[in-house]
PDB file of C-alpha atoms in Angstrom:
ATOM      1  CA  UNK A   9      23.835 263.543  19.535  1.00  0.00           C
ATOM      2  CA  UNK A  10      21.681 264.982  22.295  1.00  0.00           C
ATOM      3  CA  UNK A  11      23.472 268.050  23.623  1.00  0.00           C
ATOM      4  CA  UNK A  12      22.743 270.162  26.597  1.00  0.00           C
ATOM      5  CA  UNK A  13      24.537 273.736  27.472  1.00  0.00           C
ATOM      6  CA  UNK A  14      24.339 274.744  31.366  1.00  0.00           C
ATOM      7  CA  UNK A  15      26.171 278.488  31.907  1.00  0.00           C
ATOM      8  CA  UNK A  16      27.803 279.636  33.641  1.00  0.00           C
ATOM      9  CA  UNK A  17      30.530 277.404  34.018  1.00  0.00           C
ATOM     10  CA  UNK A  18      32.012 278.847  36.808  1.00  0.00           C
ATOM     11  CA  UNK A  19      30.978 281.583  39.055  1.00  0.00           C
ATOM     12  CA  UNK A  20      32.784 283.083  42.487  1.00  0.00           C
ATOM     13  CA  UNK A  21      30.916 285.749  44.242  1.00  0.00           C
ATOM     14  CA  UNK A  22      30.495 286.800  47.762  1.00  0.00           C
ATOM     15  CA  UNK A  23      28.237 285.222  50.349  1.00  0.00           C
ATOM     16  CA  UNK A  24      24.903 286.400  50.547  1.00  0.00           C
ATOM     17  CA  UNK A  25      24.503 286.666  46.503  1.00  0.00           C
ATOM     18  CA  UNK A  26      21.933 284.754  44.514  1.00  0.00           C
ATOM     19  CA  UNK A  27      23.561 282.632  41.383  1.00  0.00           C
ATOM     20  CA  UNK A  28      21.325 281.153  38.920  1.00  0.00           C
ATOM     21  CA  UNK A  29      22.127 278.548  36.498  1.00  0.00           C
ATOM     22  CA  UNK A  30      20.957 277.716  33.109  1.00  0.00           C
ATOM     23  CA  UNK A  31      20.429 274.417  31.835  1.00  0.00           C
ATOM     24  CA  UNK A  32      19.513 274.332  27.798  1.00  0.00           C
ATOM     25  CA  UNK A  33      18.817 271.578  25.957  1.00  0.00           C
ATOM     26  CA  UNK A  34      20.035 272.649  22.810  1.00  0.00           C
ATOM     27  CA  UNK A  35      18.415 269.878  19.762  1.00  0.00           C
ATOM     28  CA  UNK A  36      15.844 268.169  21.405  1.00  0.00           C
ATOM     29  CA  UNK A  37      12.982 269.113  23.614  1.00  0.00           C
ATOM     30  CA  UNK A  38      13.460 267.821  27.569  1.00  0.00           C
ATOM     31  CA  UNK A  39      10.186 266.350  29.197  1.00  0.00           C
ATOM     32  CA  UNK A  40      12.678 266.119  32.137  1.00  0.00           C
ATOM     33  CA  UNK A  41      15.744 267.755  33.980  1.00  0.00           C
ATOM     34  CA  UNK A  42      17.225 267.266  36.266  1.00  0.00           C
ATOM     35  CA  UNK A  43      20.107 268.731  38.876  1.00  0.00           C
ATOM     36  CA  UNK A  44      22.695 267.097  40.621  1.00  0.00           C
ATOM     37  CA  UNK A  45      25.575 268.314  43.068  1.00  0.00           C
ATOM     38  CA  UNK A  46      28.982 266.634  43.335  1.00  0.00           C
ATOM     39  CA  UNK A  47      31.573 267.424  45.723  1.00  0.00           C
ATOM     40  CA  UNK A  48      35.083 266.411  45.024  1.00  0.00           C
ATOM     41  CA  UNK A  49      36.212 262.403  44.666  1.00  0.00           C
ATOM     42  CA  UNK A  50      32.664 261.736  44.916  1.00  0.00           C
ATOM     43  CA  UNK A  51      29.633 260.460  42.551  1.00  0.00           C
ATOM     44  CA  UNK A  52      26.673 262.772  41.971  1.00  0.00           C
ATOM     45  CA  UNK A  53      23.948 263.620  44.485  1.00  0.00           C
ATOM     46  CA  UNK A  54      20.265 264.657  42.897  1.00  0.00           C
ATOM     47  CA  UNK A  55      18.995 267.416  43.955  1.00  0.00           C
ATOM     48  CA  UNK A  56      15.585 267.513  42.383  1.00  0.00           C
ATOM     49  CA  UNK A  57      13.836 266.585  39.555  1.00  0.00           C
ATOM     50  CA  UNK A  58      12.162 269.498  37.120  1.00  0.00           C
ATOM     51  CA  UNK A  59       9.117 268.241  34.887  1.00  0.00           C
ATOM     52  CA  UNK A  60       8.582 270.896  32.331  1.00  0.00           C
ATOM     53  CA  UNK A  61       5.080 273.096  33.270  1.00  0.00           C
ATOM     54  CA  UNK A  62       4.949 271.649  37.200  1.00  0.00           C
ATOM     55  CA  UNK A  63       6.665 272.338  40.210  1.00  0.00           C
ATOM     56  CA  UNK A  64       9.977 270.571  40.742  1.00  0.00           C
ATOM     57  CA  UNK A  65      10.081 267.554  43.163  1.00  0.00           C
ATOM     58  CA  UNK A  66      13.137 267.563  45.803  1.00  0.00           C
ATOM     59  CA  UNK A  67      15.187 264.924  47.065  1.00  0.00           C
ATOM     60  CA  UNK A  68      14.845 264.749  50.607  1.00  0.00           C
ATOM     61  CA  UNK A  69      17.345 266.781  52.759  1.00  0.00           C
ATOM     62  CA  UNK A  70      17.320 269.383  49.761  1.00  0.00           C
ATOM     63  CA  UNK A  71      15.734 272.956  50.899  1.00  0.00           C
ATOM     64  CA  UNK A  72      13.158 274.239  47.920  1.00  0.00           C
ATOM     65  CA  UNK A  73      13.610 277.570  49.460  1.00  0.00           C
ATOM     66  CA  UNK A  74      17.481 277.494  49.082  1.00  0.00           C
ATOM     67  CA  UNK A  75      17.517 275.540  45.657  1.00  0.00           C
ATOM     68  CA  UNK A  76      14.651 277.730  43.618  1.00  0.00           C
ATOM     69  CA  UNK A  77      14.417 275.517  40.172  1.00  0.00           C
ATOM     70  CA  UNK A  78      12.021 276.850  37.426  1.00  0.00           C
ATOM     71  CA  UNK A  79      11.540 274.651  34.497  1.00  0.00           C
ATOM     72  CA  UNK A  80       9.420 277.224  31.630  1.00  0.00           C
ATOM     73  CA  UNK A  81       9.781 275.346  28.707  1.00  0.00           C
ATOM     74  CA  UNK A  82      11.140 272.020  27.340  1.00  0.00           C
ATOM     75  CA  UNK A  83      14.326 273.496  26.461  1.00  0.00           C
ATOM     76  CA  UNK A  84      15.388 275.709  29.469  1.00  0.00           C
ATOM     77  CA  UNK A  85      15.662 274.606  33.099  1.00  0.00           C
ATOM     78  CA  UNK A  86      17.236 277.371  35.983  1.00  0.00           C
ATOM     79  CA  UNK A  87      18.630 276.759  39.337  1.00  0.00           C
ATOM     80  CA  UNK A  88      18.751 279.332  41.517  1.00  0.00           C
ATOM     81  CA  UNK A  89      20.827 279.432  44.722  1.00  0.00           C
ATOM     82  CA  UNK A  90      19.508 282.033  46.747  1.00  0.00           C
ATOM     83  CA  UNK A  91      21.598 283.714  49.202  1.00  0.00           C
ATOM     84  CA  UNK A  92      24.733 281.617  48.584  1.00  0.00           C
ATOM     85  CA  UNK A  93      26.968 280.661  51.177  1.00  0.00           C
ATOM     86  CA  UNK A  94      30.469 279.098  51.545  1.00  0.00           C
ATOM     87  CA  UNK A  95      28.715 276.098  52.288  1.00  0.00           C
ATOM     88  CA  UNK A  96      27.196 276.211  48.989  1.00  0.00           C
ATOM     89  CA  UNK A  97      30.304 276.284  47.188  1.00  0.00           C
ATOM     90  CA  UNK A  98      30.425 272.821  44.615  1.00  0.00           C
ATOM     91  CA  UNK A  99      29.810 271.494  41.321  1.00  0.00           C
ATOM     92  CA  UNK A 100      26.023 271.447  40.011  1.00  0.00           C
ATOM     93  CA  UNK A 101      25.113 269.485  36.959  1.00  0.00           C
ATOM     94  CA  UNK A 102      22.003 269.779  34.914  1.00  0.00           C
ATOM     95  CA  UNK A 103      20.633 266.647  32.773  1.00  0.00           C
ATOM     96  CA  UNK A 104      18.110 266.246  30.373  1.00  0.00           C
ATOM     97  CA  UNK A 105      15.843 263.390  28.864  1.00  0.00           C
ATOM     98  CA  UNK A 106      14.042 263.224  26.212  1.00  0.00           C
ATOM     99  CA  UNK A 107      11.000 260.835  27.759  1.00  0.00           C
ATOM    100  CA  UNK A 108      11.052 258.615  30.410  1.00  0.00           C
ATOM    101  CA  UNK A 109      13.108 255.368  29.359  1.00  0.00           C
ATOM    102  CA  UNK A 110      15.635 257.486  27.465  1.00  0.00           C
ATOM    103  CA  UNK A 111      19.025 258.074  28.859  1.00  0.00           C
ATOM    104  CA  UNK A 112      19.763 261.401  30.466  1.00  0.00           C
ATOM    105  CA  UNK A 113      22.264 263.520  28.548  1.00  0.00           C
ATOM    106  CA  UNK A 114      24.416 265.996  30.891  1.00  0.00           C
ATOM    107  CA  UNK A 115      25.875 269.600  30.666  1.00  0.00           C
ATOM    108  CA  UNK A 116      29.298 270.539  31.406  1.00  0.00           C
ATOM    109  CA  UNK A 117      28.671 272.045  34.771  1.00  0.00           C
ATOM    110  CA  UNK A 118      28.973 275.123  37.108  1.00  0.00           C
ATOM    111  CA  UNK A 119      31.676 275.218  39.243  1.00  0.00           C
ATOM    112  CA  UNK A 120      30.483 277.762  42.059  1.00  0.00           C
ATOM    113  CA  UNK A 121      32.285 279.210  44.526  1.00  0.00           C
ATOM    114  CA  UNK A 122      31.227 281.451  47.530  1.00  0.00           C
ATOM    115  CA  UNK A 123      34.074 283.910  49.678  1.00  0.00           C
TER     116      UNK A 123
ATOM    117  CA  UNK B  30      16.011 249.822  47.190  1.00  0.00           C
ATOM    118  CA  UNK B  31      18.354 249.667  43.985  1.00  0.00           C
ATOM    119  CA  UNK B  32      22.179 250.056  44.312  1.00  0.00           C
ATOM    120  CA  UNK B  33      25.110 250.307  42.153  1.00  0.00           C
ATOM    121  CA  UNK B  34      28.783 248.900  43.509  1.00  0.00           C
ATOM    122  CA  UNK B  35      31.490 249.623  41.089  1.00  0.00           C
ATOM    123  CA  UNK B  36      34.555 247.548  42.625  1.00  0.00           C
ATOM    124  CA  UNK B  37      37.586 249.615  42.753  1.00  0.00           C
ATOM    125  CA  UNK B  38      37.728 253.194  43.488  1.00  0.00           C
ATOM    126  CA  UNK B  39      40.532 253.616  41.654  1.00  0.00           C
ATOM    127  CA  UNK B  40      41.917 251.146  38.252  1.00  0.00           C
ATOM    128  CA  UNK B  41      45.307 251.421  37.212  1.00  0.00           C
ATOM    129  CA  UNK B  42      46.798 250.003  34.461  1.00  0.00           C
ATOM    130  CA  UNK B  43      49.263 250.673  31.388  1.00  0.00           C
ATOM    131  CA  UNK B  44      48.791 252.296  27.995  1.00  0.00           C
ATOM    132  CA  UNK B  45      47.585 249.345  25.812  1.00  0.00           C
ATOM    133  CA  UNK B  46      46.613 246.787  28.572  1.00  0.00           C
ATOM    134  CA  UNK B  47      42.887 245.956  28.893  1.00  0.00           C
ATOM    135  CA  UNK B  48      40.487 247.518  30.908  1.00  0.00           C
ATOM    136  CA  UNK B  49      38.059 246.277  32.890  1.00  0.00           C
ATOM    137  CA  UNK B  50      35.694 248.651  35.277  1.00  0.00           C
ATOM    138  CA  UNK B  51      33.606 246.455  37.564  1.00  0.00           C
ATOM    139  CA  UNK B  52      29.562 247.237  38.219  1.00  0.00           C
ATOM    140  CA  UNK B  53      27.065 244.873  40.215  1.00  0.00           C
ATOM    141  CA  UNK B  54      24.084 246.437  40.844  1.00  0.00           C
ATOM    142  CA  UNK B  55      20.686 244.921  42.935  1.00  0.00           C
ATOM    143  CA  UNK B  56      17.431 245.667  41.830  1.00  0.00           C
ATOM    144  CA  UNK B  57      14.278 243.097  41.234  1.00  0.00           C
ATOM    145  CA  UNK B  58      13.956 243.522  37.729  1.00  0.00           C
ATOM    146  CA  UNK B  59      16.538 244.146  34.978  1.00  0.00           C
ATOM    147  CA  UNK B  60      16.871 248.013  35.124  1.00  0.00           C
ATOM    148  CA  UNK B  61      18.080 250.441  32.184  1.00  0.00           C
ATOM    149  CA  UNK B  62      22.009 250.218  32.675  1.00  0.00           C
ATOM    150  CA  UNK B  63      24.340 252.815  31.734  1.00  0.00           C
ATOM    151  CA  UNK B  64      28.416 253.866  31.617  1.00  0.00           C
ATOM    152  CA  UNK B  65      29.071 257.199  31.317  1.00  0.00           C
ATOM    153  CA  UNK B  66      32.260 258.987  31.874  1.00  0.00           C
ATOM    154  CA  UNK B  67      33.712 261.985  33.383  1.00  0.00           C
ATOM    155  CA  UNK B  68      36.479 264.485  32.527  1.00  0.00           C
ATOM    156  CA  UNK B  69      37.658 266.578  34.967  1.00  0.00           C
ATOM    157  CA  UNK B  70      35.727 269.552  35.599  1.00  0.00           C
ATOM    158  CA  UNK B  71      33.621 268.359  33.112  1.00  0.00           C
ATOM    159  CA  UNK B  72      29.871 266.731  33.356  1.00  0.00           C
ATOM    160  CA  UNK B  73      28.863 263.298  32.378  1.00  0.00           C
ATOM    161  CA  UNK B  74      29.335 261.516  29.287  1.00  0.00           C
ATOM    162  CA  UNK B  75      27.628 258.785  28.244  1.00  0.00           C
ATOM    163  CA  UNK B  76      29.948 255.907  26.517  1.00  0.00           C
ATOM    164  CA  UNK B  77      27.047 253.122  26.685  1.00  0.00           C
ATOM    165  CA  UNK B  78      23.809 251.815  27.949  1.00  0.00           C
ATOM    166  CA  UNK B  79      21.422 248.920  27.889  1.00  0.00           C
ATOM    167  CA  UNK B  80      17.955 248.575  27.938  1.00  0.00           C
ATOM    168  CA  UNK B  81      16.816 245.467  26.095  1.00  0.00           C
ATOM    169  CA  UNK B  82      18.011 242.886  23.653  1.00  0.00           C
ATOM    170  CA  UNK B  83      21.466 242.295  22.975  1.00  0.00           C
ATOM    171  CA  UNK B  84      23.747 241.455  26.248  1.00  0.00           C
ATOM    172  CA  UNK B  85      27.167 243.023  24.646  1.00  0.00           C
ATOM    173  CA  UNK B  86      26.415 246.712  24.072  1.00  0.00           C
ATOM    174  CA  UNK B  87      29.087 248.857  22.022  1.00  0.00           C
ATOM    175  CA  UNK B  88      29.559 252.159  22.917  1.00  0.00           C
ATOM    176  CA  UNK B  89      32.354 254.993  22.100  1.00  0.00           C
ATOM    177  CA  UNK B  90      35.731 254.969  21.994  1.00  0.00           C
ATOM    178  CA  UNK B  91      36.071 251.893  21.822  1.00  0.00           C
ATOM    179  CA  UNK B  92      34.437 250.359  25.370  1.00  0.00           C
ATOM    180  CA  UNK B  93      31.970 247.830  25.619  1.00  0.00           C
ATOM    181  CA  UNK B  94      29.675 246.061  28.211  1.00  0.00           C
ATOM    182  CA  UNK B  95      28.232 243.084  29.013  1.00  0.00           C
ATOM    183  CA  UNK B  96      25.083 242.739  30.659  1.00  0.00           C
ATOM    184  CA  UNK B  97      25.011 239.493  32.864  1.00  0.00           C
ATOM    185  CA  UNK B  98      21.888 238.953  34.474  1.00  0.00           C
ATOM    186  CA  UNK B  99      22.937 236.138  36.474  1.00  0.00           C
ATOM    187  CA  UNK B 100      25.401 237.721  37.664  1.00  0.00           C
ATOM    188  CA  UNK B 101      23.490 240.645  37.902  1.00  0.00           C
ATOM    189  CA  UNK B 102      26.303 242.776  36.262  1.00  0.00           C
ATOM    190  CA  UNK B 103      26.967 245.201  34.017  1.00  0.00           C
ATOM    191  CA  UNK B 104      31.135 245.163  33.874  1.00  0.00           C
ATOM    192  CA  UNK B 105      32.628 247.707  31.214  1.00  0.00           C
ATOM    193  CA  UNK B 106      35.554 246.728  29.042  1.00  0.00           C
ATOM    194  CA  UNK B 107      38.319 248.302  26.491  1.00  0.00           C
ATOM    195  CA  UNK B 108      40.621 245.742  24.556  1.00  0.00           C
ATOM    196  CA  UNK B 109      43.309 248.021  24.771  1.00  0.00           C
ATOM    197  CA  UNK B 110      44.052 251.540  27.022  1.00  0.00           C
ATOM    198  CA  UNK B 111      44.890 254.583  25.527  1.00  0.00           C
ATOM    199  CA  UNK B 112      46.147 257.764  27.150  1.00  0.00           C
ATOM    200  CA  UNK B 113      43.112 259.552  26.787  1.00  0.00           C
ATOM    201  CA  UNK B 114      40.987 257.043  28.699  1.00  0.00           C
ATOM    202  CA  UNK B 115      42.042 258.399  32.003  1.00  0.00           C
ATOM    203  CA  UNK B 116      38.888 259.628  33.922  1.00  0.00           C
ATOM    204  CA  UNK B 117      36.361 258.920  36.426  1.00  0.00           C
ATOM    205  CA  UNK B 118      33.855 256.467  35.350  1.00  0.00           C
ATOM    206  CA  UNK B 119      30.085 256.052  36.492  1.00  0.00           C
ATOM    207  CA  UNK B 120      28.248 253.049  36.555  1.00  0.00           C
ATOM    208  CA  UNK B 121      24.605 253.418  36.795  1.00  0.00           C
ATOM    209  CA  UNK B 122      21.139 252.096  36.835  1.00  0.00           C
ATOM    210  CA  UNK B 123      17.635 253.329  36.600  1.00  0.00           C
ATOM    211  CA  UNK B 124      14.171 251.507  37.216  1.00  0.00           C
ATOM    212  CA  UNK B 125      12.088 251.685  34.875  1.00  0.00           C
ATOM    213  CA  UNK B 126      11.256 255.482  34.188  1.00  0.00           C
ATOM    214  CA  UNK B 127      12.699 256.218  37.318  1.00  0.00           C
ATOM    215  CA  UNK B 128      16.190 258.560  38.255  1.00  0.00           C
ATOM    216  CA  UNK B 129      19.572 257.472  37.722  1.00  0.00           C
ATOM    217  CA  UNK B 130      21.277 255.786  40.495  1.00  0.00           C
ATOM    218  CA  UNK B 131      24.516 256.047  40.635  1.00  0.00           C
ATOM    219  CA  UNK B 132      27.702 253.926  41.010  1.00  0.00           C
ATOM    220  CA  UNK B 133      30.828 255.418  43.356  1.00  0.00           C
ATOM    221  CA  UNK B 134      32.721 255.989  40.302  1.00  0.00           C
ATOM    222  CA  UNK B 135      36.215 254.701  39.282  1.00  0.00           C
ATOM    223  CA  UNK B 136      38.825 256.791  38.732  1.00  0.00           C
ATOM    224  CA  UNK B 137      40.712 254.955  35.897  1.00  0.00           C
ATOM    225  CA  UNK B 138      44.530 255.648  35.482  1.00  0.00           C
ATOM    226  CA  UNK B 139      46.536 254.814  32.536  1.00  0.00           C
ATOM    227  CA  UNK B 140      50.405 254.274  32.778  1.00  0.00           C
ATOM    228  CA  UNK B 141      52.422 255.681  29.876  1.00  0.00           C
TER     229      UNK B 141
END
């Protein structure tokens, strides 16, 4: 089946540090990624959408400057959280699709926390 | 706008007994319709999803679901709970092409 590696799975590093996150999809090439945040007891919350080549689209209330996604190639999408704070601190997931009506396969997620 | 209910933040029920996970969802047209399920500290899963064709979709592990359009439904079923099955499950829909929209999950517990 469709598989998709995101690393780190856990990071805990002082405020004011950048984290990024890798997404990979590891046997099939991803038109589409995407990245979600989910804070405890509750469902996930997209963040943005990354189309490989273009610029990534954010959901609304999500800062672009904060949340710095690049998508190079149809295997590998990063998040970067720039200048973390403790505020920051929650699970991010990475999916990936194949095309457009397929379903989205998901990584194992980052569990990042910020002192 | 699309929405996903899943009824029940939280099923209990005993190793062996059925399972049933409720999902209504409201949309115009059919969407894409999908189960998936978590582990903690885990991602997603996907255990099933429907697009077109048949209504009873078979996924892993055993579950199943049954897309009802008059009922606009999408409810997800195991004949018979096993330890293992304990986890949060995610009901959720898409438009056509469009981004997943998301259920409030259902934390399912099973009873020894």
């Amino acid at each position: 089946g469709a598989v998709v590696s995101q690393h780190p799975s856990r990071v805990i590093c002082k405020s004011g540090t950048s984290v990024k996150i890798e997404c990979r999809s590891l046997d099939f090439q991803a038109t589409t990624m995407f990245w979600y945040r989910q804070f405890p007891k509750q469902s996930l919350m997209l963040m943005a959408t990354s189309n490989e080549g273009s610029k990534a689209t954010y959901e609304q209330g999500v800062e672009k400057d904060k949340f710095l996604i690049n998508h190079a190639s149809l295997t590998l999408s990063t998040l970067t959280v720039t200048s973390a704070h403790p505020e920051d601190s929650s699970f991010y997931i990475c999916s990936a699709r194949l095309g457009v009506n397929q379903p989205q396969h998901f990584g194992d997620g980052t569990r990042l926390s910020i002192l | 706008a699309q929405s996903v209910t899943q009824l029940g933040s939280h099923v209990s029920v005993s190793e062996g007994a059925l399972v049933l996970l409720r999902c209504n969802y409201s949309s115009s047209v059919p969407p894409y319709l999908f189960w998936y399920v978590q582990y903690p500290n885990q991602g997603l899963q996907l255990l099933l999803k429907y697009t077109t064709g048949a209504t009873l979709v078979k996924g892993i592990n055993g579950f199943e679901a049954e897309f009802k359009k008059s009922e606009t439904s999408f409810h997800l079923t195991k004949p018979s709970a096993h330890m293992s099955d304990a986890a949060e499950y995610f009901c959720a829909v898409t438009p056509l092409g469009g981004k997943l929209i998301f259920g409030q999950g259902t934390e399912l517990s099973v009873k020894p």
